[in-house]
Amino acid sequence: MEHLFVGIDLGTSGIRTLIVDEIGQIHAQASCPVQGDRRNGLHRQNPEEWWQAVCSTVSACISHLKRCGASTSQLRGVSIDGTSGTVVPTDRGGQCTGPAIMYDDTSGREFLTELSRTHSTAVLSLSALGTAYCLKNDNSQPVSSQLLPQATWLCRQLVGSVVPTDYSNALKFGYDLEKSQYYTWIKPAIREQLPAVVEPGTILGELCRKASEQTQLPEGLPLVAGVTDGVASCIASGLHQSGDYSTSLGSTLVFKSLSENRSSHPLLYSHKLPGGYWLPGAASNTGASWIKTWFPDADLPRMDAEAVRYLPSKDTVYPLTLEGERFPFANSGARAILPPGLSNARKFAACLQGTACLERMAYTLLDDALNVPPGQGEVYSTGGGSYSDIWMQLRADLCQRVYHRPACTEAAFGAAILAAAATRHSTLPGAIQRMAHQSKTFRPRRELEEAYAGFVRSVQPFLSP
C-alpha cells in the first residue's frame, strides 16, 4: 500500500494543499484564494476564511484521490506551513478575538524601533513581537489571552484543542533558538500570551472528529508540527547534505545552507530543522531585478542566446538596481557599476555574470563562516532566474559548483516531506533525498574555472564595503 502525506501551505494570497507519496510523486493538489484588507500600511485577514479554504482544498484533494481509486486509509500524516510573522489573537480556547495581523502589517514597527534602542538591532526583524506590543498597548483592541502564529491556529482547528507552536514559526515572536526559550527581556505580560514551543516534525496530536467531517481527512490522522513557508520551500528544493545551498534567484538573491553549525557571523541569520541541522542564511539586494529595470520589454530567450557569445565577459558590471547592499557585504551606499556604451547583448551578458560573481562571493563567505570545505556543497536553485539554462550553466561555471533545478519548490510540498519524515522516514534529510527530485542538473566546466576566477579577482576591489 502506498503511504500518502498531506502538505498545506498558508500563503499570503491563498491556501494550497498537496497529497504526496513517500517517493515524492504528487497525487492530488488544489488551491483557493483568500482575501485581505490592506490600507494605510495595515494588512489584516480573517482566519475563518483560511479555515474554509483549508477545508475546501483538502476536500478537493481527497475527492480526487477517491476518483483515482486511492483510499484515505493510505494517509499517514499532515503538516502545515505558514507565513512568518503573522499573528492571530485568540482566547484561551483558540477562538479568534479579532482579525489576523499579517507579517507585513506596519502597526508594530514603532515598538520594535523602541526595543532596538536597548536590545540588539536584530530585534527589528521580530515583526510578530512588534505586533504583540502594539496589541498590548492598543486599548481599542479586544483583549486576547493568546497570540498565535498562523499555522498554529490552523493546527488547533485540526486537533480541536490547544497545541504548541514550532520554533520556526516562533522565531519572529522572539524565540531564542540557542537558549530554547523566548527572550527574557520580553514583557512578562506578553510572554504569557505566547504559545509553548516544540521542534518542527513533532507530532502535535490527531485529527479530531469535527475537522475530519469538514475536511474528509480521516479522524486520528497524525498532525505534524510544521515550519514557516520559506523554510518549507527550502525543504522542497532538495538540499540534504551539510554544506548544500538552497538559493532563490528572484528580484534578490536569498541563501540558505544546510549546516551542522550555527554561525555567529553578523551578516547571517539562522533557522533550525529537526535533527540538529541549522539553516544559516542571508539575503542580497542584488538579484534579477535588473532585468525588469534595464530590459523591461526584452525577449529573454533571445537575449540569453545572444549573450552566450560574450561569455565569459570582460566587462565589470555590478547589477544593483537600488542603493545599498546587505550581503555578502554590508554597504548602505553601494551603487551599481555599469560601464557606458555596451550593446544590449553585451550588457545583458555582463549582468548575468555580475550577478553570478556576487553569488560566488556569497558562497565563499558562507563556506568560511560555517567551516565547510570550499566548493563542497551543491546548489538547489529556485526563483525566476533558475528557469534560464544559460544562466544556470554560467552560475555553475563561475561558482564551480553543481547546480540543480528542483522539480517542485512549493511550500506545501516541503510540508508534506516534513510529515513524511515524522511518520515514515527515519530523518528529515533522508526524507528530502527520497522525495525531492531535480528536473535538470548543471555541472561546472573545469576548463572555464581560471577564466572566471580571474574575473572575480578583478571585480572584488570594486565591491569592497
Tab-separated table of C-alpha atoms in Angstrom:
chain	number	residue	atom	x	y	z
A	1	MET	CA	0.000	0.000	0.000
A	2	GLU	CA	1.302	3.459	-0.917
A	3	HIS	CA	1.844	5.792	2.002
A	4	LEU	CA	0.486	9.295	1.399
A	5	PHE	CA	1.174	12.610	3.147
A	6	VAL	CA	-0.700	15.916	3.173
A	7	GLY	CA	1.079	19.266	2.969
A	8	ILE	CA	-0.844	22.519	3.445
A	9	ASP	CA	0.659	25.917	2.621
A	10	LEU	CA	-0.891	29.060	4.081
A	11	GLY	CA	0.214	31.754	1.657
A	12	THR	CA	-0.447	35.476	1.685
A	13	SER	CA	-2.958	35.345	-1.151
A	14	GLY	CA	-4.189	31.760	-0.954
A	15	ILE	CA	-4.122	28.274	0.529
A	16	ARG	CA	-2.570	25.333	-1.315
A	17	THR	CA	-2.808	21.624	-0.496
A	18	LEU	CA	-0.811	18.727	-1.942
A	19	ILE	CA	-1.025	14.985	-1.315
A	20	VAL	CA	2.307	13.281	-1.950
A	21	ASP	CA	3.583	9.704	-1.678
A	22	GLU	CA	6.770	8.557	0.032
A	23	ILE	CA	8.897	8.919	-3.108
A	24	GLY	CA	7.678	12.423	-3.887
A	25	GLN	CA	5.028	11.818	-6.526
A	26	ILE	CA	2.156	14.301	-6.297
A	27	HIS	CA	-1.227	12.523	-6.334
A	28	ALA	CA	-3.574	15.472	-5.773
A	29	GLN	CA	-3.376	19.248	-5.487
A	30	ALA	CA	-5.800	22.120	-5.035
A	31	SER	CA	-5.665	25.824	-4.191
A	32	CYS	CA	-8.087	28.500	-3.028
A	33	PRO	CA	-7.582	32.291	-2.882
A	34	VAL	CA	-8.090	34.310	0.309
A	35	GLN	CA	-8.851	37.979	0.595
A	36	GLY	CA	-7.202	40.547	2.811
A	37	ASP	CA	-7.810	44.107	3.922
A	38	ARG	CA	-4.883	46.397	3.090
A	39	ARG	CA	-4.976	50.097	3.894
A	40	ASN	CA	-2.544	52.728	5.204
A	41	GLY	CA	0.197	50.207	5.932
A	42	LEU	CA	-2.147	47.794	7.720
A	43	HIS	CA	-2.818	44.259	6.457
A	44	ARG	CA	-5.487	42.099	8.095
A	45	GLN	CA	-7.111	38.797	7.159
A	46	ASN	CA	-9.965	36.726	8.565
A	47	PRO	CA	-8.650	33.395	9.984
A	48	GLU	CA	-12.048	31.790	9.477
A	49	GLU	CA	-11.559	32.330	5.756
A	50	TRP	CA	-8.270	30.401	5.999
A	51	TRP	CA	-10.087	27.508	7.645
A	52	GLN	CA	-12.777	27.437	4.955
A	53	ALA	CA	-10.038	27.463	2.281
A	54	VAL	CA	-8.207	24.605	4.021
A	55	CYS	CA	-11.416	22.563	4.196
A	56	SER	CA	-12.130	23.308	0.533
A	57	THR	CA	-8.676	22.425	-0.830
A	58	VAL	CA	-8.200	19.326	1.330
A	59	SER	CA	-11.676	18.032	0.467
A	60	ALA	CA	-10.968	18.585	-3.235
A	61	CYS	CA	-7.733	16.575	-2.945
A	62	ILE	CA	-9.455	13.742	-1.075
A	63	SER	CA	-12.230	13.601	-3.674
A	64	HIS	CA	-9.611	13.382	-6.429
A	65	LEU	CA	-7.823	10.552	-4.598
A	66	LYS	CA	-11.028	8.576	-4.317
A	67	ARG	CA	-11.837	9.056	-8.006
A	68	CYS	CA	-8.399	7.614	-8.779
A	69	GLY	CA	-9.068	4.536	-6.652
A	70	ALA	CA	-6.969	5.524	-3.626
A	71	SER	CA	-8.175	5.424	-0.026
A	72	THR	CA	-7.846	7.822	2.895
A	73	SER	CA	-6.530	4.835	4.875
A	74	GLN	CA	-3.267	5.363	2.965
A	75	LEU	CA	-2.762	8.777	4.590
A	76	ARG	CA	-0.053	8.767	7.260
A	77	GLY	CA	0.333	12.400	8.325
A	78	VAL	CA	-0.419	16.058	7.658
A	79	SER	CA	1.686	19.177	8.226
A	80	ILE	CA	1.044	22.892	7.745
A	81	ASP	CA	3.418	25.751	6.934
A	82	GLY	CA	2.506	29.401	7.346
A	83	THR	CA	3.694	32.924	6.686
A	84	SER	CA	6.428	34.017	9.084
A	85	GLY	CA	5.387	36.756	11.490
A	86	THR	CA	1.589	36.681	11.094
A	87	VAL	CA	-0.249	36.983	14.433
A	88	VAL	CA	-3.659	35.544	15.334
A	89	PRO	CA	-5.137	36.958	18.595
A	90	THR	CA	-7.285	34.370	20.423
A	91	ASP	CA	-8.825	33.488	23.744
A	92	ARG	CA	-7.546	30.511	25.760
A	93	GLY	CA	-9.742	28.144	23.776
A	94	GLY	CA	-8.296	29.221	20.447
A	95	GLN	CA	-11.267	31.319	19.313
A	96	CYS	CA	-10.247	34.456	17.416
A	97	THR	CA	-10.766	37.747	19.229
A	98	GLY	CA	-10.002	39.813	16.160
A	99	PRO	CA	-8.581	39.632	12.635
A	100	ALA	CA	-5.138	38.199	11.956
A	101	ILE	CA	-2.387	40.820	11.698
A	102	MET	CA	-0.289	39.813	8.712
A	103	TYR	CA	3.511	39.661	8.669
A	104	ASP	CA	3.827	42.840	6.565
A	105	ASP	CA	1.456	44.941	8.688
A	106	THR	CA	3.334	48.052	9.851
A	107	SER	CA	1.467	48.768	13.093
A	108	GLY	CA	4.159	47.258	15.338
A	109	ARG	CA	7.231	48.858	13.793
A	110	GLU	CA	7.496	51.785	16.205
A	111	PHE	CA	7.590	49.366	19.138
A	112	LEU	CA	10.401	47.375	17.513
A	113	THR	CA	12.331	50.577	16.879
A	114	GLU	CA	11.986	51.477	20.549
A	115	LEU	CA	13.040	47.978	21.667
A	116	SER	CA	16.072	48.052	19.373
A	117	ARG	CA	17.445	51.030	21.290
A	118	THR	CA	18.030	48.857	24.339
A	119	HIS	CA	18.459	45.454	22.706
A	120	SER	CA	20.106	44.019	19.592
A	121	THR	CA	19.334	45.612	16.238
A	122	ALA	CA	18.177	42.113	15.213
A	123	VAL	CA	15.026	42.957	17.192
A	124	LEU	CA	13.855	44.865	14.118
A	125	SER	CA	13.215	41.536	12.351
A	126	LEU	CA	10.812	40.325	15.079
A	127	SER	CA	7.682	41.584	13.334
A	128	ALA	CA	5.276	39.365	15.322
A	129	LEU	CA	6.725	40.611	18.613
A	130	GLY	CA	6.199	44.197	17.463
A	131	THR	CA	2.578	43.310	16.736
A	132	ALA	CA	2.260	41.797	20.227
A	133	TYR	CA	3.495	45.010	21.861
A	134	CYS	CA	1.154	47.047	19.666
A	135	LEU	CA	-1.878	44.951	20.634
A	136	LYS	CA	-0.982	45.190	24.317
A	137	ASN	CA	-0.836	48.973	24.123
A	138	ASP	CA	-3.947	49.477	21.975
A	139	ASN	CA	-6.969	49.842	24.250
A	140	SER	CA	-9.300	49.803	21.243
A	141	GLN	CA	-8.398	46.163	20.509
A	142	PRO	CA	-10.332	43.274	22.104
A	143	VAL	CA	-8.480	41.627	24.988
A	144	SER	CA	-6.677	38.457	23.852
A	145	SER	CA	-5.350	35.661	26.022
A	146	GLN	CA	-3.000	34.202	23.437
A	147	LEU	CA	-1.157	35.285	20.301
A	148	LEU	CA	-0.546	32.506	17.811
A	149	PRO	CA	1.344	32.048	14.549
A	150	GLN	CA	-0.883	31.479	11.539
A	151	ALA	CA	-0.044	27.786	11.120
A	152	THR	CA	-0.529	27.084	14.842
A	153	TRP	CA	-4.069	28.452	14.818
A	154	LEU	CA	-4.921	26.149	11.905
A	155	CYS	CA	-3.345	23.210	13.742
A	156	ARG	CA	-5.702	23.893	16.639
A	157	GLN	CA	-8.640	23.694	14.268
A	158	LEU	CA	-7.484	20.275	13.052
A	159	VAL	CA	-6.833	18.810	16.503
A	160	GLY	CA	-9.681	20.561	18.285
A	161	SER	CA	-7.599	21.568	21.308
A	162	VAL	CA	-4.594	23.606	22.406
A	163	VAL	CA	-1.325	22.701	20.647
A	164	PRO	CA	2.183	24.209	20.880
A	165	THR	CA	3.798	26.022	18.007
A	166	ASP	CA	7.096	25.079	16.345
A	167	TYR	CA	10.288	27.046	16.822
A	168	SER	CA	10.430	28.036	13.145
A	169	ASN	CA	7.118	29.904	13.405
A	170	ALA	CA	8.023	31.164	16.902
A	171	LEU	CA	11.188	32.973	15.756
A	172	LYS	CA	9.557	36.306	14.934
A	173	PHE	CA	7.666	36.159	18.219
A	174	GLY	CA	11.026	36.437	19.989
A	175	TYR	CA	12.082	32.810	20.405
A	176	ASP	CA	15.793	32.267	21.076
A	177	LEU	CA	16.918	29.110	19.253
A	178	GLU	CA	20.164	28.841	21.189
A	179	LYS	CA	18.566	29.008	24.642
A	180	SER	CA	15.303	27.273	23.633
A	181	GLN	CA	13.131	29.948	25.222
A	182	TYR	CA	11.577	33.307	24.497
A	183	TYR	CA	13.881	36.270	25.129
A	184	THR	CA	13.825	37.095	28.813
A	185	TRP	CA	13.591	40.827	28.170
A	186	ILE	CA	10.114	40.460	26.639
A	187	LYS	CA	7.485	41.909	28.985
A	188	PRO	CA	6.065	39.149	31.214
A	189	ALA	CA	2.506	40.149	30.281
A	190	ILE	CA	3.349	39.494	26.622
A	191	ARG	CA	5.387	36.326	27.249
A	192	GLU	CA	2.317	34.884	28.970
A	193	GLN	CA	0.390	35.267	25.709
A	194	LEU	CA	2.899	33.321	23.617
A	195	PRO	CA	2.434	29.593	22.939
A	196	ALA	CA	4.617	26.729	24.120
A	197	VAL	CA	7.258	25.700	21.571
A	198	VAL	CA	8.351	22.315	20.193
A	199	GLU	CA	10.662	21.119	17.433
A	200	PRO	CA	9.298	21.043	13.863
A	201	GLY	CA	8.357	17.481	12.998
A	202	THR	CA	6.891	16.811	16.450
A	203	ILE	CA	3.536	15.029	16.347
A	204	LEU	CA	1.120	17.561	17.873
A	205	GLY	CA	-1.900	15.293	18.118
A	206	GLU	CA	-4.512	13.589	15.996
A	207	LEU	CA	-7.226	14.935	13.742
A	208	CYS	CA	-10.465	15.435	15.665
A	209	ARG	CA	-13.894	14.245	14.516
A	210	LYS	CA	-15.203	17.727	13.672
A	211	ALA	CA	-12.179	18.516	11.467
A	212	SER	CA	-12.492	15.096	9.836
A	213	GLU	CA	-16.086	15.815	8.883
A	214	GLN	CA	-15.170	19.195	7.407
A	215	THR	CA	-12.038	18.153	5.517
A	216	GLN	CA	-12.680	14.470	4.663
A	217	LEU	CA	-9.331	13.599	6.268
A	218	PRO	CA	-9.542	10.503	8.486
A	219	GLU	CA	-10.130	11.005	12.186
A	220	GLY	CA	-6.975	10.176	14.147
A	221	LEU	CA	-4.566	11.220	11.362
A	222	PRO	CA	-1.283	12.436	12.977
A	223	LEU	CA	-0.706	16.192	12.778
A	224	VAL	CA	2.984	17.106	12.464
A	225	ALA	CA	4.392	20.460	13.607
A	226	GLY	CA	5.432	22.430	10.554
A	227	VAL	CA	7.704	25.363	9.687
A	228	THR	CA	7.440	28.778	8.029
A	229	ASP	CA	6.652	28.938	4.323
A	230	GLY	CA	10.208	29.982	3.443
A	231	VAL	CA	11.731	27.036	5.304
A	232	ALA	CA	9.168	24.677	3.738
A	233	SER	CA	10.177	25.849	0.254
A	234	CYS	CA	13.816	25.283	1.211
A	235	ILE	CA	12.997	21.696	2.260
A	236	ALA	CA	11.160	21.164	-1.035
A	237	SER	CA	14.201	22.275	-3.055
A	238	GLY	CA	16.118	19.110	-2.182
A	239	LEU	CA	19.178	20.158	-0.159
A	240	HIS	CA	20.036	17.248	2.127
A	241	GLN	CA	23.767	17.260	2.928
A	242	SER	CA	25.675	19.587	5.214
A	243	GLY	CA	27.115	22.361	3.030
A	244	ASP	CA	24.331	22.251	0.418
A	245	TYR	CA	22.624	25.531	-0.509
A	246	SER	CA	19.051	26.374	-1.374
A	247	THR	CA	19.371	29.636	-3.288
A	248	SER	CA	16.462	31.631	-4.650
A	249	LEU	CA	17.255	33.945	-7.551
A	250	GLY	CA	14.266	36.223	-7.863
A	251	SER	CA	14.349	40.003	-7.604
A	252	THR	CA	17.035	39.402	-4.970
A	253	LEU	CA	19.335	36.517	-4.063
A	254	VAL	CA	18.308	34.622	-0.922
A	255	PHE	CA	20.663	31.984	0.506
A	256	LYS	CA	20.017	29.137	2.947
A	257	SER	CA	22.565	26.455	3.796
A	258	LEU	CA	22.076	23.100	5.483
A	259	SER	CA	24.655	23.011	8.245
A	260	GLU	CA	25.560	21.201	11.428
A	261	ASN	CA	26.861	24.526	12.751
A	262	ARG	CA	25.276	27.831	13.605
A	263	SER	CA	27.460	30.766	12.665
A	264	SER	CA	27.812	33.944	14.714
A	265	HIS	CA	28.735	35.951	11.614
A	266	PRO	CA	26.907	39.306	11.865
A	267	LEU	CA	25.536	39.116	8.313
A	268	LEU	CA	23.902	35.687	8.815
A	269	TYR	CA	20.676	34.608	10.485
A	270	SER	CA	19.576	31.047	11.202
A	271	HIS	CA	16.513	28.843	11.187
A	272	LYS	CA	16.746	25.343	12.615
A	273	LEU	CA	15.483	21.959	11.435
A	274	PRO	CA	14.827	18.681	13.278
A	275	GLY	CA	17.842	16.509	13.984
A	276	GLY	CA	20.209	19.301	14.965
A	277	TYR	CA	20.528	20.853	11.493
A	278	TRP	CA	20.699	24.600	11.072
A	279	LEU	CA	19.653	26.748	8.122
A	280	PRO	CA	22.041	29.723	8.223
A	281	GLY	CA	21.147	32.231	5.575
A	282	ALA	CA	21.251	35.748	4.247
A	283	ALA	CA	19.728	37.894	1.539
A	284	SER	CA	21.399	40.162	-1.000
A	285	ASN	CA	19.867	43.242	-2.591
A	286	THR	CA	21.284	42.008	-5.890
A	287	GLY	CA	19.364	39.516	-7.987
A	288	ALA	CA	17.340	39.552	-11.195
A	289	SER	CA	15.587	42.894	-10.657
A	290	TRP	CA	17.938	44.427	-13.235
A	291	ILE	CA	16.067	42.540	-15.972
A	292	LYS	CA	12.811	44.454	-15.416
A	293	THR	CA	14.678	47.699	-14.725
A	294	TRP	CA	17.111	47.712	-17.637
A	295	PHE	CA	15.466	45.287	-20.106
A	296	PRO	CA	11.722	45.755	-19.461
A	297	ASP	CA	10.470	44.607	-22.875
A	298	ALA	CA	13.213	42.141	-23.774
A	299	ASP	CA	12.641	38.743	-25.354
A	300	LEU	CA	14.564	36.903	-22.649
A	301	PRO	CA	15.235	33.612	-24.503
A	302	ARG	CA	16.618	35.624	-27.419
A	303	MET	CA	18.703	37.810	-25.110
A	304	ASP	CA	20.056	34.661	-23.433
A	305	ALA	CA	21.086	33.240	-26.789
A	306	GLU	CA	22.760	36.480	-27.873
A	307	ALA	CA	24.592	36.854	-24.561
A	308	VAL	CA	26.367	33.492	-24.897
A	309	ARG	CA	28.927	34.812	-27.371
A	310	TYR	CA	30.082	37.419	-24.814
A	311	LEU	CA	30.690	34.894	-22.026
A	312	PRO	CA	33.000	34.853	-20.155
A	313	SER	CA	32.563	38.626	-20.124
A	314	LYS	CA	35.421	41.053	-19.627
A	315	ASP	CA	33.066	43.850	-18.568
A	316	THR	CA	32.877	44.706	-14.864
A	317	VAL	CA	29.175	45.087	-14.038
A	318	TYR	CA	27.559	45.116	-10.610
A	319	PRO	CA	23.827	44.963	-11.416
A	320	LEU	CA	22.385	46.615	-8.308
A	321	THR	CA	19.156	48.474	-9.104
A	322	LEU	CA	18.716	50.166	-5.708
A	323	GLU	CA	21.133	51.881	-3.371
A	324	GLY	CA	22.707	49.762	-0.646
A	325	GLU	CA	23.834	46.152	-0.267
A	326	ARG	CA	23.161	43.630	2.537
A	327	PHE	CA	25.159	40.548	1.563
A	328	PRO	CA	27.878	39.296	1.014
A	329	PHE	CA	28.948	42.713	2.289
A	330	ALA	CA	27.012	45.443	4.056
A	331	ASN	CA	27.271	48.879	2.463
A	332	SER	CA	24.337	51.276	2.668
A	333	GLY	CA	25.919	53.459	-0.008
A	334	ALA	CA	26.609	50.735	-2.590
A	335	ARG	CA	25.596	51.609	-6.146
A	336	ALA	CA	25.539	49.813	-9.470
A	337	ILE	CA	28.634	49.552	-11.649
A	338	LEU	CA	27.575	49.779	-15.297
A	339	PRO	CA	30.080	50.884	-17.963
A	340	PRO	CA	28.539	53.110	-20.662
A	341	GLY	CA	28.385	52.238	-24.348
A	342	LEU	CA	27.725	48.493	-24.092
A	343	SER	CA	25.439	46.901	-26.654
A	344	ASN	CA	22.290	45.307	-25.247
A	345	ALA	CA	23.601	41.766	-25.713
A	346	ARG	CA	26.983	42.574	-24.168
A	347	LYS	CA	25.331	44.421	-21.266
A	348	PHE	CA	22.927	41.525	-20.687
A	349	ALA	CA	25.799	39.026	-20.617
A	350	ALA	CA	27.770	41.191	-18.186
A	351	CYS	CA	24.757	41.469	-15.876
A	352	LEU	CA	24.257	37.705	-15.885
A	353	GLN	CA	27.906	37.284	-14.987
A	354	GLY	CA	27.944	40.105	-12.414
A	355	THR	CA	25.057	38.505	-10.510
A	356	ALA	CA	26.822	35.129	-10.538
A	357	CYS	CA	30.022	36.815	-9.344
A	358	LEU	CA	28.238	38.210	-6.301
A	359	GLU	CA	26.777	34.748	-5.721
A	360	ARG	CA	30.241	33.219	-5.726
A	361	MET	CA	31.430	35.789	-3.203
A	362	ALA	CA	28.474	34.857	-1.008
A	363	TYR	CA	29.339	31.140	-1.075
A	364	THR	CA	32.964	31.923	-0.204
A	365	LEU	CA	31.828	33.854	2.867
A	366	LEU	CA	29.244	31.227	3.839
A	367	ASP	CA	31.658	28.301	3.470
A	368	ASP	CA	34.195	30.073	5.654
A	369	ALA	CA	31.640	31.135	8.295
A	370	LEU	CA	30.225	27.600	8.531
A	371	ASN	CA	33.570	25.762	8.425
A	372	VAL	CA	32.632	23.965	5.215
A	373	PRO	CA	35.353	22.882	2.737
A	374	PRO	CA	35.322	25.432	-0.131
A	375	GLY	CA	33.091	24.424	-3.022
A	376	GLN	CA	31.848	21.212	-1.418
A	377	GLY	CA	28.130	21.999	-1.292
A	378	GLU	CA	25.776	21.714	-4.244
A	379	VAL	CA	23.232	24.415	-5.059
A	380	TYR	CA	19.487	23.818	-5.356
A	381	SER	CA	18.358	26.887	-7.242
A	382	THR	CA	14.832	28.283	-7.260
A	383	GLY	CA	13.235	31.551	-8.350
A	384	GLY	CA	12.682	33.010	-11.798
A	385	GLY	CA	16.389	33.110	-12.635
A	386	SER	CA	16.641	29.335	-12.351
A	387	TYR	CA	14.489	28.826	-15.467
A	388	SER	CA	17.272	30.060	-17.757
A	389	ASP	CA	19.541	27.177	-18.804
A	390	ILE	CA	22.217	29.624	-19.917
A	391	TRP	CA	22.223	31.499	-16.619
A	392	MET	CA	22.216	28.246	-14.637
A	393	GLN	CA	25.226	26.948	-16.578
A	394	LEU	CA	27.019	30.286	-16.179
A	395	ARG	CA	26.438	30.191	-12.412
A	396	ALA	CA	27.725	26.613	-12.252
A	397	ASP	CA	30.830	27.571	-14.264
A	398	LEU	CA	31.612	30.756	-12.355
A	399	CYS	CA	30.951	29.310	-8.882
A	400	GLN	CA	32.426	25.903	-9.830
A	401	ARG	CA	29.580	24.081	-8.140
A	402	VAL	CA	26.927	21.609	-9.214
A	403	TYR	CA	23.574	23.372	-9.680
A	404	HIS	CA	20.182	21.670	-9.611
A	405	ARG	CA	16.820	22.942	-10.788
A	406	PRO	CA	14.233	21.363	-8.433
A	407	ALA	CA	11.160	19.733	-9.943
A	408	CYS	CA	8.838	21.196	-7.267
A	409	THR	CA	9.582	24.049	-4.896
A	410	GLU	CA	6.120	24.622	-3.465
A	411	ALA	CA	5.964	25.156	0.273
A	412	ALA	CA	3.095	22.648	0.518
A	413	PHE	CA	5.447	20.014	-0.916
A	414	GLY	CA	8.001	20.825	1.782
A	415	ALA	CA	5.286	20.487	4.428
A	416	ALA	CA	4.385	17.040	3.030
A	417	ILE	CA	8.058	15.999	3.238
A	418	LEU	CA	8.124	17.098	6.880
A	419	ALA	CA	5.022	14.988	7.574
A	420	ALA	CA	6.690	12.002	5.893
A	421	ALA	CA	9.913	12.492	7.866
A	422	ALA	CA	7.980	12.357	11.135
A	423	THR	CA	5.763	9.382	10.322
A	424	ARG	CA	7.529	7.256	7.706
A	425	HIS	CA	11.183	8.155	7.011
A	426	SER	CA	13.839	7.994	9.717
A	427	THR	CA	15.290	11.511	9.259
A	428	LEU	CA	14.367	14.744	7.518
A	429	PRO	CA	17.468	14.725	5.238
A	430	GLY	CA	16.586	11.138	4.326
A	431	ALA	CA	13.011	12.110	3.501
A	432	ILE	CA	14.230	15.056	1.408
A	433	GLN	CA	16.670	12.869	-0.517
A	434	ARG	CA	13.950	10.298	-1.162
A	435	MET	CA	11.120	12.657	-2.067
A	436	ALA	CA	12.583	15.835	-3.629
A	437	HIS	CA	13.599	15.443	-7.263
A	438	GLN	CA	15.518	17.609	-9.720
A	439	SER	CA	14.304	18.482	-13.204
A	440	LYS	CA	17.793	19.336	-14.506
A	441	THR	CA	21.394	19.412	-13.255
A	442	PHE	CA	24.178	21.725	-14.429
A	443	ARG	CA	27.798	20.704	-13.817
A	444	PRO	CA	30.705	23.188	-13.840
A	445	ARG	CA	33.012	23.133	-16.829
A	446	ARG	CA	36.514	22.941	-15.385
A	447	GLU	CA	38.100	24.465	-18.484
A	448	LEU	CA	36.401	27.785	-17.610
A	449	GLU	CA	37.450	27.787	-13.970
A	450	GLU	CA	40.507	30.019	-14.314
A	451	ALA	CA	38.842	32.488	-16.688
A	452	TYR	CA	36.032	33.153	-14.221
A	453	ALA	CA	38.338	33.102	-11.189
A	454	GLY	CA	40.389	35.848	-12.836
A	455	PHE	CA	37.247	37.901	-13.379
A	456	VAL	CA	36.223	37.512	-9.734
A	457	ARG	CA	39.675	38.656	-8.578
A	458	SER	CA	39.473	41.709	-10.788
A	459	VAL	CA	35.989	42.775	-9.694
A	460	GLN	CA	36.290	42.240	-5.928
A	461	PRO	CA	38.121	45.545	-5.266
A	462	PHE	CA	35.161	47.403	-6.801
A	463	LEU	CA	32.743	45.667	-4.413
A	464	SER	CA	34.590	46.195	-1.156
A	465	PRO	CA	32.362	47.737	1.501
